[in-house]
């Protein structure tokens, strides 16, 4: 079941499997105040040079890495203006695409509510239809999430408070969107951080979608990322086009399997996990609570979809 508290779940700074010793390929796990080799914990590691790394130190090193990706003064506004146009187009596209599904969701939801009110047994077929439609809508909105990932560097990688404030104020006033600008969220874009045995950052690999995001920024700021050592970033893919819709369409061909490594749609397991999260425990509710929950689900705005979904993503 989705509860209000879900929004408050703290996501780990580094996803499972992100921190990796470069020499051994061993990943690191969190062990109280330290990150340490996950194989060492199991007794399988013979790389005795691998140090335990204080969480505080790792965060500090990552923070200083972010500095290398910060946007130069005055550039964000230009990119922001362009992305606003993309955003409007994306909203139009998704609302046309999802209109029919939303109708099905509401009408099936009402049908089930009716059955509950009349104390009839809820039809299994109707409930399955409701679940399936809900899931499809969720999946469709993944593209909007990817758009948000394209927009967020303008805030997370922007050290200029005045520029940030202007963009945030615009989004708040015109679209009712409150932007969170937490610098360390940059870690969401990084699939792998390669470490020396003593925990210095020696290289990174971006998520595939985030690599597109970086290329998009570089297209607007040609000198972007030029001060990094060759080979520091292991991604090499070049994009024929940087058009959001074309690239998103390409990633959608296989259910966004390659977009972000923690994509919640990539596996059946992930799909089950989402559906469990949303619908487990529903049967045990009292009729009145069942009705309230269904109403909440079919009335969810896209923003709340996103909020719920984002918390499911990385845990
Ligand atoms: Zn190891």
Short mmCIF file of C-alpha atoms and ligand atoms in Angstrom, two decimals:
data_model
loop_
_atom_site.label_atom_id
_atom_site.label_comp_id
_atom_site.label_asym_id
_atom_site.label_seq_id
_atom_site.Cartn_x
_atom_site.Cartn_y
_atom_site.Cartn_z
CA UNK A 1 0.00 0.00 0.00
CA UNK A 2 1.12 3.51 -0.69
CA UNK A 3 1.05 5.66 2.40
CA UNK A 4 1.80 9.29 2.98
CA UNK A 5 5.00 8.32 4.78
CA UNK A 6 6.42 6.86 1.57
CA UNK A 7 7.34 10.32 0.45
CA UNK A 8 9.63 10.68 3.41
CA UNK A 9 11.80 7.65 2.78
CA UNK A 10 15.39 8.72 2.43
CA UNK A 11 17.12 7.38 -0.60
CA UNK A 12 20.69 6.22 -0.26
CA UNK A 13 23.24 8.62 -1.69
CA UNK A 14 25.01 5.87 -3.58
CA UNK A 15 22.81 3.12 -5.00
CA UNK A 16 23.71 -0.48 -4.37
CA UNK A 17 26.63 -1.48 -6.57
CA UNK A 18 27.63 2.09 -7.41
CA UNK A 19 30.84 2.39 -5.39
CA UNK A 20 33.35 -0.02 -6.89
CA UNK A 21 37.03 -0.69 -6.31
CA UNK A 22 38.68 -0.19 -9.66
CA UNK A 23 41.36 -2.87 -9.28
CA UNK A 24 39.26 -5.76 -8.04
CA UNK A 25 35.85 -4.80 -9.37
CA UNK A 26 34.47 -5.42 -5.88
CA UNK A 27 31.56 -3.24 -4.89
CA UNK A 28 31.34 -1.48 -1.54
CA UNK A 29 28.62 -1.65 1.03
CA UNK A 30 27.64 0.63 3.84
CA UNK A 31 28.74 -0.62 7.24
CA UNK A 32 27.87 1.93 9.90
CA UNK A 33 30.27 4.89 9.44
CA UNK A 34 32.20 3.21 6.65
CA UNK A 35 32.00 1.89 3.12
CA UNK A 36 33.84 -1.39 2.77
CA UNK A 37 34.36 -4.20 0.30
CA UNK A 38 31.26 -6.35 0.03
CA UNK A 39 33.38 -9.43 -0.71
CA UNK A 40 35.51 -8.83 2.35
CA UNK A 41 32.41 -9.04 4.50
CA UNK A 42 31.76 -12.50 3.03
CA UNK A 43 35.39 -13.51 3.47
CA UNK A 44 35.96 -13.73 -0.29
CA UNK A 45 38.33 -10.80 -0.78
CA UNK A 46 42.07 -11.24 -1.13
CA UNK A 47 42.78 -7.63 -2.00
CA UNK A 48 44.03 -6.66 1.42
CA UNK A 49 45.02 -3.20 0.21
CA UNK A 50 41.35 -2.22 -0.01
CA UNK A 51 40.69 0.22 2.79
CA UNK A 52 37.54 0.93 4.69
CA UNK A 53 36.41 4.41 3.68
CA UNK A 54 34.69 6.77 6.03
CA UNK A 55 31.25 7.79 4.75
CA UNK A 56 32.12 11.39 5.59
CA UNK A 57 35.22 11.26 3.39
CA UNK A 58 33.38 9.64 0.51
CA UNK A 59 30.68 12.30 0.61
CA UNK A 60 33.31 15.05 0.70
CA UNK A 61 35.13 13.56 -2.30
CA UNK A 62 31.91 13.21 -4.24
CA UNK A 63 30.98 16.77 -3.40
CA UNK A 64 34.27 18.01 -4.77
CA UNK A 65 33.73 15.89 -7.90
CA UNK A 66 30.41 17.65 -8.46
CA UNK A 67 32.29 20.93 -8.61
CA UNK A 68 33.87 19.73 -11.85
CA UNK A 69 30.42 19.37 -13.43
CA UNK A 70 29.01 22.70 -12.35
CA UNK A 71 27.53 24.92 -15.01
CA UNK A 72 29.24 28.20 -15.83
CA UNK A 73 27.49 31.39 -14.83
CA UNK A 74 24.73 32.57 -17.14
CA UNK A 75 24.28 29.34 -19.12
CA UNK A 76 21.41 27.72 -17.24
CA UNK A 77 18.81 30.30 -18.19
CA UNK A 78 19.29 29.71 -21.89
CA UNK A 79 18.96 25.95 -21.54
CA UNK A 80 16.03 26.40 -19.17
CA UNK A 81 14.09 28.41 -21.75
CA UNK A 82 14.60 25.72 -24.33
CA UNK A 83 13.59 22.96 -21.92
CA UNK A 84 10.38 24.76 -20.98
CA UNK A 85 9.25 24.41 -24.58
CA UNK A 86 10.10 20.72 -24.46
CA UNK A 87 8.21 20.37 -21.20
CA UNK A 88 5.03 21.88 -22.60
CA UNK A 89 5.25 19.64 -25.65
CA UNK A 90 5.82 16.60 -23.43
CA UNK A 91 2.77 17.40 -21.29
CA UNK A 92 0.61 17.79 -24.36
CA UNK A 93 1.88 14.53 -25.78
CA UNK A 94 1.40 12.55 -22.59
CA UNK A 95 -2.05 13.89 -21.82
CA UNK A 96 -3.24 12.93 -25.30
CA UNK A 97 -1.66 9.53 -24.99
CA UNK A 98 -3.04 8.78 -21.53
CA UNK A 99 -6.53 10.25 -21.78
CA UNK A 100 -8.10 6.93 -22.75
CA UNK A 101 -6.26 5.01 -20.03
CA UNK A 102 -7.28 7.54 -17.41
CA UNK A 103 -10.91 7.07 -18.42
CA UNK A 104 -10.58 3.32 -18.03
CA UNK A 105 -8.93 3.74 -14.65
CA UNK A 106 -11.69 5.99 -13.34
CA UNK A 107 -14.55 3.89 -14.70
CA UNK A 108 -13.09 0.58 -13.49
CA UNK A 109 -12.38 2.20 -10.15
CA UNK A 110 -16.00 3.32 -9.92
CA UNK A 111 -17.22 -0.14 -10.83
CA UNK A 112 -15.19 -1.67 -8.02
CA UNK A 113 -16.34 0.99 -5.57
CA UNK A 114 -19.91 0.12 -6.50
CA UNK A 115 -19.31 -3.54 -5.81
CA UNK A 116 -17.82 -2.72 -2.43
CA UNK A 117 -20.70 -0.42 -1.52
CA UNK A 118 -23.21 -3.14 -2.39
CA UNK A 119 -21.16 -5.56 -0.29
CA UNK A 120 -20.64 -7.75 -3.34
CA UNK A 121 -17.42 -9.56 -3.93
CA UNK A 122 -15.05 -7.49 -6.03
CA UNK A 123 -14.75 -8.95 -9.50
CA UNK A 124 -11.26 -10.33 -10.02
CA UNK A 125 -11.30 -9.30 -13.69
CA UNK A 126 -12.19 -5.71 -12.82
CA UNK A 127 -9.50 -5.49 -10.21
CA UNK A 128 -6.94 -6.91 -12.59
CA UNK A 129 -7.96 -4.36 -15.20
CA UNK A 130 -7.60 -1.57 -12.66
CA UNK A 131 -4.14 -2.76 -11.66
CA UNK A 132 -3.02 -3.20 -15.25
CA UNK A 133 -4.21 0.25 -16.27
CA UNK A 134 -2.64 1.86 -13.26
CA UNK A 135 0.66 0.21 -14.04
CA UNK A 136 0.56 1.21 -17.70
CA UNK A 137 -0.08 4.82 -16.75
CA UNK A 138 2.80 4.69 -14.34
CA UNK A 139 5.04 3.31 -17.03
CA UNK A 140 3.94 5.94 -19.52
CA UNK A 141 4.90 8.61 -17.08
CA UNK A 142 8.40 7.33 -16.90
CA UNK A 143 9.16 9.51 -19.89
CA UNK A 144 8.26 12.54 -17.81
CA UNK A 145 10.59 11.36 -15.15
CA UNK A 146 13.35 11.21 -17.70
CA UNK A 147 12.49 14.74 -18.66
CA UNK A 148 12.90 15.75 -15.03
CA UNK A 149 16.34 14.19 -15.06
CA UNK A 150 17.17 16.40 -18.01
CA UNK A 151 15.97 19.47 -16.16
CA UNK A 152 17.47 18.84 -12.74
CA UNK A 153 21.16 19.56 -13.52
CA UNK A 154 20.09 23.15 -14.07
CA UNK A 155 19.45 23.17 -10.34
CA UNK A 156 21.74 20.54 -8.86
CA UNK A 157 24.76 21.57 -10.91
CA UNK A 158 24.10 25.26 -10.71
CA UNK A 159 26.12 27.07 -8.04
CA UNK A 160 24.60 30.47 -8.84
CA UNK A 161 21.85 31.21 -6.30
CA UNK A 162 20.35 34.09 -8.27
CA UNK A 163 19.89 31.96 -11.39
CA UNK A 164 18.46 29.11 -9.35
CA UNK A 165 16.01 31.40 -7.59
CA UNK A 166 14.77 32.89 -10.84
CA UNK A 167 14.13 29.51 -12.45
CA UNK A 168 12.58 28.06 -9.31
CA UNK A 169 10.30 31.08 -8.91
CA UNK A 170 9.18 30.76 -12.51
CA UNK A 171 8.34 27.06 -12.14
CA UNK A 172 6.52 27.72 -8.88
CA UNK A 173 4.42 30.58 -10.20
CA UNK A 174 3.62 29.30 -13.65
CA UNK A 175 3.33 25.56 -13.08
CA UNK A 176 3.07 25.04 -9.34
CA UNK A 177 6.23 22.95 -9.30
CA UNK A 178 8.50 23.21 -6.29
CA UNK A 179 12.04 22.36 -7.19
CA UNK A 180 14.33 20.60 -4.79
CA UNK A 181 17.87 21.58 -5.38
CA UNK A 182 19.92 19.12 -3.46
CA UNK A 183 23.38 19.10 -4.90
CA UNK A 184 24.17 15.53 -3.95
CA UNK A 185 21.23 14.28 -6.07
CA UNK A 186 23.81 14.32 -8.81
CA UNK A 187 24.64 10.83 -7.54
CA UNK A 188 21.41 9.58 -9.14
CA UNK A 189 23.00 10.16 -12.50
CA UNK A 190 26.09 8.14 -11.74
CA UNK A 191 25.89 4.43 -12.26
CA UNK A 192 29.41 3.57 -11.15
CA UNK A 193 32.08 5.36 -9.16
CA UNK A 194 35.46 3.68 -9.54
CA UNK A 195 37.74 3.98 -6.53
CA UNK A 196 41.40 3.41 -5.84
CA UNK A 197 42.14 1.02 -3.00
CA UNK A 198 42.32 3.96 -0.62
CA UNK A 199 39.06 5.41 -1.81
CA UNK A 200 40.03 8.19 -4.22
CA UNK A 201 37.60 8.66 -7.11
CA UNK A 202 39.42 7.57 -10.26
CA UNK A 203 36.59 7.41 -12.74
CA UNK A 204 32.85 7.34 -13.20
CA UNK A 205 30.24 5.86 -15.45
CA UNK A 206 27.04 7.76 -16.03
CA UNK A 207 23.68 6.11 -16.32
CA UNK A 208 22.89 5.81 -20.03
CA UNK A 209 20.12 8.37 -19.86
CA UNK A 210 22.30 10.70 -17.81
CA UNK A 211 25.05 10.45 -20.36
CA UNK A 212 22.51 11.82 -22.84
CA UNK A 213 21.76 14.60 -20.33
CA UNK A 214 25.48 15.45 -20.14
CA UNK A 215 25.72 15.53 -23.93
CA UNK A 216 22.72 17.83 -24.04
CA UNK A 217 24.49 20.22 -21.67
CA UNK A 218 27.72 19.96 -23.63
CA UNK A 219 25.92 20.81 -26.83
CA UNK A 220 24.94 24.12 -25.25
CA UNK A 221 28.23 24.63 -23.45
CA UNK A 222 31.00 23.31 -25.73
CA UNK A 223 33.74 23.58 -23.10
CA UNK A 224 31.71 21.55 -20.62
CA UNK A 225 33.63 18.65 -19.00
CA UNK A 226 36.78 19.56 -20.94
CA UNK A 227 38.85 19.84 -17.77
CA UNK A 228 38.45 16.16 -16.92
CA UNK A 229 41.25 13.69 -17.51
CA UNK A 230 40.78 11.58 -20.62
CA UNK A 231 39.16 8.30 -19.68
CA UNK A 232 37.84 9.58 -16.35
CA UNK A 233 34.34 9.15 -17.73
CA UNK A 234 33.99 5.70 -19.23
CA UNK A 235 30.87 6.42 -21.31
CA UNK A 236 31.66 6.84 -24.99
CA UNK A 237 28.34 6.75 -26.77
CA UNK A 238 27.69 9.51 -29.26
CA UNK A 239 24.13 10.53 -30.03
CA UNK A 240 22.97 11.20 -33.58
CA UNK A 241 20.36 13.54 -32.24
CA UNK A 242 19.90 15.30 -28.92
CA UNK A 243 16.19 15.86 -29.45
CA UNK A 244 14.45 14.76 -26.24
CA UNK A 245 11.53 13.07 -28.00
CA UNK A 246 13.67 11.11 -30.40
CA UNK A 247 16.08 9.95 -27.72
CA UNK A 248 13.27 9.12 -25.28
CA UNK A 249 11.50 7.21 -28.01
CA UNK A 250 14.60 5.19 -28.67
CA UNK A 251 14.98 4.34 -24.98
CA UNK A 252 11.30 3.40 -24.77
CA UNK A 253 11.67 0.67 -27.40
CA UNK A 254 12.55 -1.89 -24.75
CA UNK A 255 10.58 -0.48 -21.81
CA UNK A 256 13.40 1.88 -20.85
CA UNK A 257 15.53 -1.07 -19.84
CA UNK A 258 18.72 0.81 -20.71
CA UNK A 259 17.77 4.27 -19.49
CA UNK A 260 18.69 4.05 -15.82
CA UNK A 261 20.13 0.90 -14.26
CA UNK A 262 17.61 1.07 -11.44
CA UNK A 263 14.71 1.59 -13.80
CA UNK A 264 11.68 0.12 -12.12
CA UNK A 265 10.36 -1.25 -15.38
CA UNK A 266 13.39 -3.21 -16.44
CA UNK A 267 12.44 -6.57 -14.99
CA UNK A 268 9.38 -8.56 -14.06
CA UNK A 269 10.71 -8.57 -10.53
CA UNK A 270 10.61 -4.78 -10.48
CA UNK A 271 7.11 -4.78 -11.90
CA UNK A 272 5.95 -7.19 -9.21
CA UNK A 273 7.65 -5.05 -6.60
CA UNK A 274 5.77 -1.96 -7.72
CA UNK A 275 2.44 -3.75 -7.88
CA UNK A 276 2.99 -5.28 -4.45
CA UNK A 277 3.89 -1.89 -3.12
CA UNK A 278 0.70 -0.38 -4.41
CA UNK A 279 -1.83 -3.14 -3.92
CA UNK A 280 -0.65 -5.50 -1.17
CA UNK A 281 -2.80 -5.26 1.90
CA UNK A 282 -5.75 -3.83 -0.01
CA UNK A 283 -7.83 -6.97 0.63
CA UNK A 284 -7.49 -6.54 4.36
CA UNK A 285 -8.89 -3.03 4.44
CA UNK A 286 -12.37 -2.25 5.73
CA UNK A 287 -14.84 -1.37 2.92
CA UNK A 288 -14.71 2.36 3.64
CA UNK A 289 -10.93 2.41 3.59
CA UNK A 290 -10.92 0.39 0.38
CA UNK A 291 -13.08 2.99 -1.32
CA UNK A 292 -10.90 5.83 -0.07
CA UNK A 293 -7.76 4.12 -1.29
CA UNK A 294 -9.19 3.47 -4.76
CA UNK A 295 -10.32 7.05 -5.05
CA UNK A 296 -6.87 8.20 -4.09
CA UNK A 297 -5.29 6.00 -6.74
CA UNK A 298 -7.49 7.06 -9.61
CA UNK A 299 -7.30 10.69 -8.62
CA UNK A 300 -3.55 10.87 -8.34
CA UNK A 301 -1.97 13.76 -10.10
CA UNK A 302 1.14 13.26 -12.15
CA UNK A 303 3.23 14.98 -9.52
CA UNK A 304 2.16 12.55 -6.84
CA UNK A 305 2.69 9.64 -9.18
CA UNK A 306 6.16 10.92 -9.57
CA UNK A 307 6.72 11.35 -5.86
CA UNK A 308 5.54 7.84 -5.10
CA UNK A 309 7.40 6.40 -7.96
CA UNK A 310 10.66 8.12 -7.22
CA UNK A 311 10.71 6.63 -3.76
CA UNK A 312 10.16 3.16 -5.15
CA UNK A 313 12.98 3.50 -7.57
CA UNK A 314 16.11 3.21 -5.59
CA UNK A 315 15.16 1.09 -2.65
ZN1 LIG B 1 37.51 -6.63 -2.12
#
